Short mmCIF file of C-alpha atoms in Angstrom, two decimals:
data_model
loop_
_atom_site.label_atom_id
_atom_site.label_comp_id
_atom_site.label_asym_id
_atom_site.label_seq_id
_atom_site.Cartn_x
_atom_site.Cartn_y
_atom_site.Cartn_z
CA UNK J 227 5.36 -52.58 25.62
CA UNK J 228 8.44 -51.38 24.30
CA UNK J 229 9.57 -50.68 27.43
CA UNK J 230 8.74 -54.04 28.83
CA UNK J 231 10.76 -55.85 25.93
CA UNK J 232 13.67 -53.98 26.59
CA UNK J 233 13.56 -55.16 29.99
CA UNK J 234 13.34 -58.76 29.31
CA UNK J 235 15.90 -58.75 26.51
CA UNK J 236 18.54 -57.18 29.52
CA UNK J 237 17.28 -59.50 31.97
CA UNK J 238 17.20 -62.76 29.30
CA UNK J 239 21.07 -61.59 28.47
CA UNK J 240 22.11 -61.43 32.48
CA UNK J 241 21.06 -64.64 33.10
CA UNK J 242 22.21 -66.45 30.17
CA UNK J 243 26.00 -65.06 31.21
CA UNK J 244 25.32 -65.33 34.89
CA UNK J 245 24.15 -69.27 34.38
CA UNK J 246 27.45 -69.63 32.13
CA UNK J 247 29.99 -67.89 34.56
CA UNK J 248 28.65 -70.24 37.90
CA UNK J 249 29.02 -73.43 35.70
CA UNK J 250 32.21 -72.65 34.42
CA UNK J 251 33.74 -70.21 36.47
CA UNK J 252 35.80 -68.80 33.36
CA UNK J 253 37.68 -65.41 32.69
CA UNK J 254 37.61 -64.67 28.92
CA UNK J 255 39.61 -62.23 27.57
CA UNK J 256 37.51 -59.80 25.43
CA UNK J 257 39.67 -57.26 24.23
CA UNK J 258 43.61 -55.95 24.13
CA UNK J 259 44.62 -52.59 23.50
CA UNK J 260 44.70 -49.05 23.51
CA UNK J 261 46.07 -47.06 20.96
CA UNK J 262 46.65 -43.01 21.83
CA UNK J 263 47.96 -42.18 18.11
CA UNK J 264 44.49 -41.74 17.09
CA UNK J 265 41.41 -39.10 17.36
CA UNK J 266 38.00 -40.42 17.72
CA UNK J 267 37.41 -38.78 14.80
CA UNK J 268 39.77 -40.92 13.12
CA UNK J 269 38.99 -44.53 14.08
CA UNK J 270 35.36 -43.74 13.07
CA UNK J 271 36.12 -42.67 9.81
CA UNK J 272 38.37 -45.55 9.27
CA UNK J 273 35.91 -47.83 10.47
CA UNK J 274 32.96 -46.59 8.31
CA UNK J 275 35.41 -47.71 5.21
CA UNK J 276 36.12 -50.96 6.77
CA UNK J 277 32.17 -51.64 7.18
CA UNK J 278 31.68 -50.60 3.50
CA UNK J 279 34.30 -52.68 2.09
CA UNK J 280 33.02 -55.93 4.53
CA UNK J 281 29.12 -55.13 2.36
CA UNK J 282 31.26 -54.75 -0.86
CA UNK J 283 33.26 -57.63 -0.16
CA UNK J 284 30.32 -60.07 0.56
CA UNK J 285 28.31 -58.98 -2.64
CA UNK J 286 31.89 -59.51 -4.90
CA UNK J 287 32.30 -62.63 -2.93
CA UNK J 288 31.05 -64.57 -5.99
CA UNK J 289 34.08 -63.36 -8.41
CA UNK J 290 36.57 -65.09 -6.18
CA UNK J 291 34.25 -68.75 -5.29
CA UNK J 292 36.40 -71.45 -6.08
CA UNK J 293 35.92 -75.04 -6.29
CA UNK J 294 35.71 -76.03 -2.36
CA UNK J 295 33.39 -72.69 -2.43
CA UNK J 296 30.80 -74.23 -5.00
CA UNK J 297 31.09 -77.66 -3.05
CA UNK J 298 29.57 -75.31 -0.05
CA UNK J 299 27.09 -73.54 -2.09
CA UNK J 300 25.97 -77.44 -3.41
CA UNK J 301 25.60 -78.63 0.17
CA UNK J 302 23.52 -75.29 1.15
CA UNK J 303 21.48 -75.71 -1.56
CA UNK J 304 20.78 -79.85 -0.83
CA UNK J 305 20.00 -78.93 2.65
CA UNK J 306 17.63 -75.67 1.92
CA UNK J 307 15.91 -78.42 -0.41
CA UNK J 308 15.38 -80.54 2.62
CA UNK J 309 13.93 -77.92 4.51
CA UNK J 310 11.39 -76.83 1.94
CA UNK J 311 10.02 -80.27 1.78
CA UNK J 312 9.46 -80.80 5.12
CA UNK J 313 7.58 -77.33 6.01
CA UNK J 314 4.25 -78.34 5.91
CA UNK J 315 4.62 -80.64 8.57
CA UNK J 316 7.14 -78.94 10.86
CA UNK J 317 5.29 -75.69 10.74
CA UNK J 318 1.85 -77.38 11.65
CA UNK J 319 3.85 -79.16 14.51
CA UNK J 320 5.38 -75.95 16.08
CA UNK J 321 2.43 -73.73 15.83
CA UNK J 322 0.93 -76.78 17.94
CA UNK J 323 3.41 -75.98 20.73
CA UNK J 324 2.39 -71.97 20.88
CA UNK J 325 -0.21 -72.31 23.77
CA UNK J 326 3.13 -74.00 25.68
CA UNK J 327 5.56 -71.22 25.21
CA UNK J 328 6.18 -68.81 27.57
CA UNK J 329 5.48 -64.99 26.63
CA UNK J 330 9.03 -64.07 27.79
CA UNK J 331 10.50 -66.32 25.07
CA UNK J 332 8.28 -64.47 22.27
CA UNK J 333 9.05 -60.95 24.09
CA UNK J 334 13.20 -61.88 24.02
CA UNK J 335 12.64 -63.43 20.11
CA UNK J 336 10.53 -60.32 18.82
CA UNK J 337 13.42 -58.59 20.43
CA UNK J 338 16.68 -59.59 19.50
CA UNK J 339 15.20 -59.62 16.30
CA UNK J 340 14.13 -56.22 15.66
CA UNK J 341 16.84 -53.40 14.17
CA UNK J 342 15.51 -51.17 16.91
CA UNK J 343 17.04 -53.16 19.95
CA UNK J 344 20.00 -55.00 18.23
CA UNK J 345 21.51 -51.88 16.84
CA UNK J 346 21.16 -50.64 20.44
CA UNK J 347 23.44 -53.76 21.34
CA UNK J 348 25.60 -53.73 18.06
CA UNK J 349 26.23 -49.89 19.06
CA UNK J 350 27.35 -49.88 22.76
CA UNK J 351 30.17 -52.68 21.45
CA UNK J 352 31.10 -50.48 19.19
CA UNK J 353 31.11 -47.23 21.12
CA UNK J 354 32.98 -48.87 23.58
CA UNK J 355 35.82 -49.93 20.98
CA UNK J 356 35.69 -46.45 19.85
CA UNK J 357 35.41 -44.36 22.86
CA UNK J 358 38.45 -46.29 24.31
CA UNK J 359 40.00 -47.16 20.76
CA UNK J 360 40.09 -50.84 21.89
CA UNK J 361 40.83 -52.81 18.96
CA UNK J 362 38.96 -56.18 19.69
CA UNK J 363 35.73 -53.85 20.46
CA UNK J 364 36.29 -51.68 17.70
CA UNK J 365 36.76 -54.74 15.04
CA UNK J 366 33.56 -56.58 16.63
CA UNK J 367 31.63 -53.52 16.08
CA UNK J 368 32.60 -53.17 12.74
CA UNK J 369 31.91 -56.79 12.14
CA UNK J 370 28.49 -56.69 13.53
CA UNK J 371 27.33 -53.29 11.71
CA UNK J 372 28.50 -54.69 8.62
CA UNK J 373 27.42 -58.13 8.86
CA UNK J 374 23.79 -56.51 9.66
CA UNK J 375 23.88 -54.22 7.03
CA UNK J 376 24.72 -56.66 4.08
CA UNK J 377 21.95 -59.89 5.40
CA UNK J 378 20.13 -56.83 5.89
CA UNK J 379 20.02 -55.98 2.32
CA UNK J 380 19.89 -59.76 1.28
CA UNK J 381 16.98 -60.67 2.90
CA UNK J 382 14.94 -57.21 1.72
CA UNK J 383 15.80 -58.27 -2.00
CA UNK J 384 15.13 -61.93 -1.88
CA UNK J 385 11.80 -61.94 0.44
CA UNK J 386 10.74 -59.09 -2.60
CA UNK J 387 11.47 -61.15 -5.43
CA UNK J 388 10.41 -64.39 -4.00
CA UNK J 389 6.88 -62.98 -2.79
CA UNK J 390 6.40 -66.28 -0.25
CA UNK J 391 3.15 -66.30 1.60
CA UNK J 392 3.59 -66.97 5.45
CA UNK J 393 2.62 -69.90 7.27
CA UNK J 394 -0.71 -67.92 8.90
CA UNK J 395 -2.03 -67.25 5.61
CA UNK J 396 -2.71 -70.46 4.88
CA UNK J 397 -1.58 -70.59 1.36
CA UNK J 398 0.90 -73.45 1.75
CA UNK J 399 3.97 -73.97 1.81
CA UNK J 400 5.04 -72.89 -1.75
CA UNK J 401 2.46 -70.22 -2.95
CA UNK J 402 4.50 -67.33 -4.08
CA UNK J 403 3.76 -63.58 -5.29
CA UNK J 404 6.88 -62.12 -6.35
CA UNK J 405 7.17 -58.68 -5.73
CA UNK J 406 4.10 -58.23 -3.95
CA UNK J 407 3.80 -55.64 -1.76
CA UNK J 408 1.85 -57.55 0.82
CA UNK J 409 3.62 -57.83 4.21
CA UNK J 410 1.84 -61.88 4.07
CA UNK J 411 4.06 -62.35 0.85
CA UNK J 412 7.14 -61.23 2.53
CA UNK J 413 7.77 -64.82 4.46
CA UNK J 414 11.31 -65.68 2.47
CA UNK J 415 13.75 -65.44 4.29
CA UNK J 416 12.93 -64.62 7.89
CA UNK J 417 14.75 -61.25 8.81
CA UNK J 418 14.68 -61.44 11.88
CA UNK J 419 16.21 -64.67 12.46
CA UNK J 420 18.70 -63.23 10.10
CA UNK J 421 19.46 -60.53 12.04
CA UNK J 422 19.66 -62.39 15.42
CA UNK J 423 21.79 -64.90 14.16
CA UNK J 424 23.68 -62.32 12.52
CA UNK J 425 24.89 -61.00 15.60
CA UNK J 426 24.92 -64.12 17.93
CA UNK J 427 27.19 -65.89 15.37
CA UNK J 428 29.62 -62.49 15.18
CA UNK J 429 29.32 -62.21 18.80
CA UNK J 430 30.29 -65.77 19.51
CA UNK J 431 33.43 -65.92 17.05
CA UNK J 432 35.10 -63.68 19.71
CA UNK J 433 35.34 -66.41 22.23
CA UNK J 434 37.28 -69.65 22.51
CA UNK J 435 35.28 -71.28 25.06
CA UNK J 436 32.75 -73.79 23.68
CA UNK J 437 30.73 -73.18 26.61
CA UNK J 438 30.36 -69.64 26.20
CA UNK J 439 29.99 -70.11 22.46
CA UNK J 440 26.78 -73.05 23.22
CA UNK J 441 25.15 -69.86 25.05
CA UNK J 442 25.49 -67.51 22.52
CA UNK J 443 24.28 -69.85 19.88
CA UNK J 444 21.22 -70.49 21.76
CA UNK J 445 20.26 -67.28 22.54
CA UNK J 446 20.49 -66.35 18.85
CA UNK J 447 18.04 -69.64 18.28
CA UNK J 448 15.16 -67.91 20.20
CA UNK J 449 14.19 -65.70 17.70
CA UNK J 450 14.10 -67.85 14.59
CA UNK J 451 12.03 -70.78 16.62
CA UNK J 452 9.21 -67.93 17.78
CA UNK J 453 9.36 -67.14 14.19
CA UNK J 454 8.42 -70.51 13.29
CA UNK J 455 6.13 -71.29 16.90
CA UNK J 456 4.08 -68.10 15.63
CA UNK J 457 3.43 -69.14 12.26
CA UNK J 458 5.51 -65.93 10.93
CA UNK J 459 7.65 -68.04 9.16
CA UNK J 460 8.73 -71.84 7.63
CA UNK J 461 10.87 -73.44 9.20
CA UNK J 462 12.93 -73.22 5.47
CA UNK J 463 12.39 -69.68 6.05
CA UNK J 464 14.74 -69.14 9.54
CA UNK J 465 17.04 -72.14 8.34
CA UNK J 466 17.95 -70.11 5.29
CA UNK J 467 18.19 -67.17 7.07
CA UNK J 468 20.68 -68.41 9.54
CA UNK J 469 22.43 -70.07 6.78
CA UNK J 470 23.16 -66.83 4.87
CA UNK J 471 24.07 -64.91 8.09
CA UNK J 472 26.58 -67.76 8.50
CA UNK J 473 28.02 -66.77 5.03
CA UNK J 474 28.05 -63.17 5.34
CA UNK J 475 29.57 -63.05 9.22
CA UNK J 476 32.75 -65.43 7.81
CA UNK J 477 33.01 -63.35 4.54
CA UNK J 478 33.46 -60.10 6.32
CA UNK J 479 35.59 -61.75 9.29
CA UNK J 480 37.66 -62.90 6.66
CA UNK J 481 37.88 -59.49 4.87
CA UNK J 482 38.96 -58.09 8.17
CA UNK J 483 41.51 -60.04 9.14
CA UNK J 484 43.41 -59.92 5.77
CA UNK J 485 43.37 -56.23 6.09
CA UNK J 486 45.16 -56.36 9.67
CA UNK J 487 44.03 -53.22 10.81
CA UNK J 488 42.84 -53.87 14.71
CA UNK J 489 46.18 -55.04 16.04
CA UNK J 490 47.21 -54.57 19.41
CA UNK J 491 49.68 -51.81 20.42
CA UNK J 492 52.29 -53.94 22.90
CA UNK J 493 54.19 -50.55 23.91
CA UNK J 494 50.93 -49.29 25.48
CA UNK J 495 48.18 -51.62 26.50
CA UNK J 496 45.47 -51.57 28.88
CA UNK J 497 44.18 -55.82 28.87
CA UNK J 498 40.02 -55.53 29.37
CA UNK J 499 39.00 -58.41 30.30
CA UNK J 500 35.13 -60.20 30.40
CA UNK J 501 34.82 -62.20 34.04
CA UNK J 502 32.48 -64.20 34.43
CA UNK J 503 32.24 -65.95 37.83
CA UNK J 504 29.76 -67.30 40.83
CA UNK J 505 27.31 -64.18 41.52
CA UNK J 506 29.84 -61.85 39.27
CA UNK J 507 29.84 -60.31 35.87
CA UNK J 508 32.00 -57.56 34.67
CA UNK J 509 34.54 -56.30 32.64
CA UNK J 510 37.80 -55.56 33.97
CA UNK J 511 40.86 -53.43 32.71
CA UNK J 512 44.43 -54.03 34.06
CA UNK J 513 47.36 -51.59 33.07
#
């Protein structure tokens, strides 16, 4: 079954980029540089402290909120609110549509979902940054292990302490156990439409094109709606989720980028480039 998963996930990812590159027939550039200065050695262990410091950075983020920051945290909050009241109805509605869904969609959800196959993805970025010390690799690989790691922690903690009972134990909407061990009580948030989002909304800040940026966005949607379709989770569940991996991508972007570390090397550059055309998918490095 495992096997089987894997499969579709691959085959899900193809097509999304094949249907993308015949409608648009668009080159994007997906990385810059290489940089011979360093060992292997050495961009991992300057990586690992960049990762911990994106984790540190989003759990400090607090100390530095300012006023535009707590206008953001008031309009989360409002529109969490929203989605609590209305998951009675919009949970009974989805797990109506269930029967209709196609077992690929719950196979590519389950998936993209799961730390077994997304750190498979979040790793060959990052090995590829590494392995050929390209700098918009490397820094997406950083941004996606760290990103993962800290909603990782978030939504342990929270879905502990808030104890929600899931949609298919029939509880309701708002019966809570905090701290239960209970995998039922462990509804709040959804991890793995934190974790799929997580990495779709990381993925997707490295492109321009709003085309290529619709795709990835849907394709991280899949697994929070099978979430919901399968009665796994609220629908206030997956919203919050994605909500918080929101947060935590644009914290750690932002810590990255003030510390200016994956620059391009212009004396010495090999330009990779993602193609995506009619029957054609690649990437391609010019010297």
């Amino acid at each position: 079954m495992n096997r089987y998963r894997l499969k579709i996930l691959i085959a899900g990812a193809a097509l999304l980029f094949s249907a993308l590159g015949a409608a648009a027939q668009d080159t994007i550039k997906a990385a810059d540089s290489i940089n011979t200065k360093t060992t292997i050695w050495q961009r991992l262990k300057q990586d690992a402290l960049y990762m911990g410091g994106g984790v540190i950075h989003v759990y400090t983020g607090p100390l530095r909120w300012k006023k535009d920051d707590l206008a953001t945290l008031g309009g989360f909050a409002a529109g969490s609110a929203i989605l609590f009241a209305s998951d009675r109805e919009t949970s009974s509605f989805m797990r109506r549509q269930k029967e209709d869904m196609p077992e690929t969609l719950n196979d590519i959800g389950w998936s993209m979902g799961s730390p077994g196959y997304n750190y498979a993805i979040t790793g060959s970025v990052y090995l590829f940054g590494v392995i050929s010390n390209n700098e918009k690799f490397r820094k997406t690989g950083v941004l996606l292990f760290s990103s993962a790691a800290a909603s990782g922690i978030m939504q342990t903690a929270i879905k502990n302490i808030a104890g929600r009972s899931r949609p298919d134990k029939e509880r309701g909407a708002f019966h809570f156990s905090p701290f239960s061990s209970d995998a039922g009580d462990h509804s709040f948030p959804s991890g793995h439409a934190m974790l799929s989002f997580t990495t779709a909304y990381a993925i997707s800040k490295q492109f321009k094109n709003p085309w290529v940026k619709a795709g990835i966005y849907t394709a991280g949607l899949i697994t929070p709606a099978s979430r919901v379709w399968n009665g796994a989770h609220w629908l206030s569940d997956v919203g919050v989720g994605m909500g918080l991996s929101v947060l935590v991508v644009e914290s750690i972007n932002k810590y990255l980028k003030a510390k200016e570390s994956y620059t391009p090397d212009d004396k010495k550059k090999v330009s990779w480039n993602l193609t995506f055309g009619h029957e054609r998918i690649g990437i391609v490095g010019t010297f």
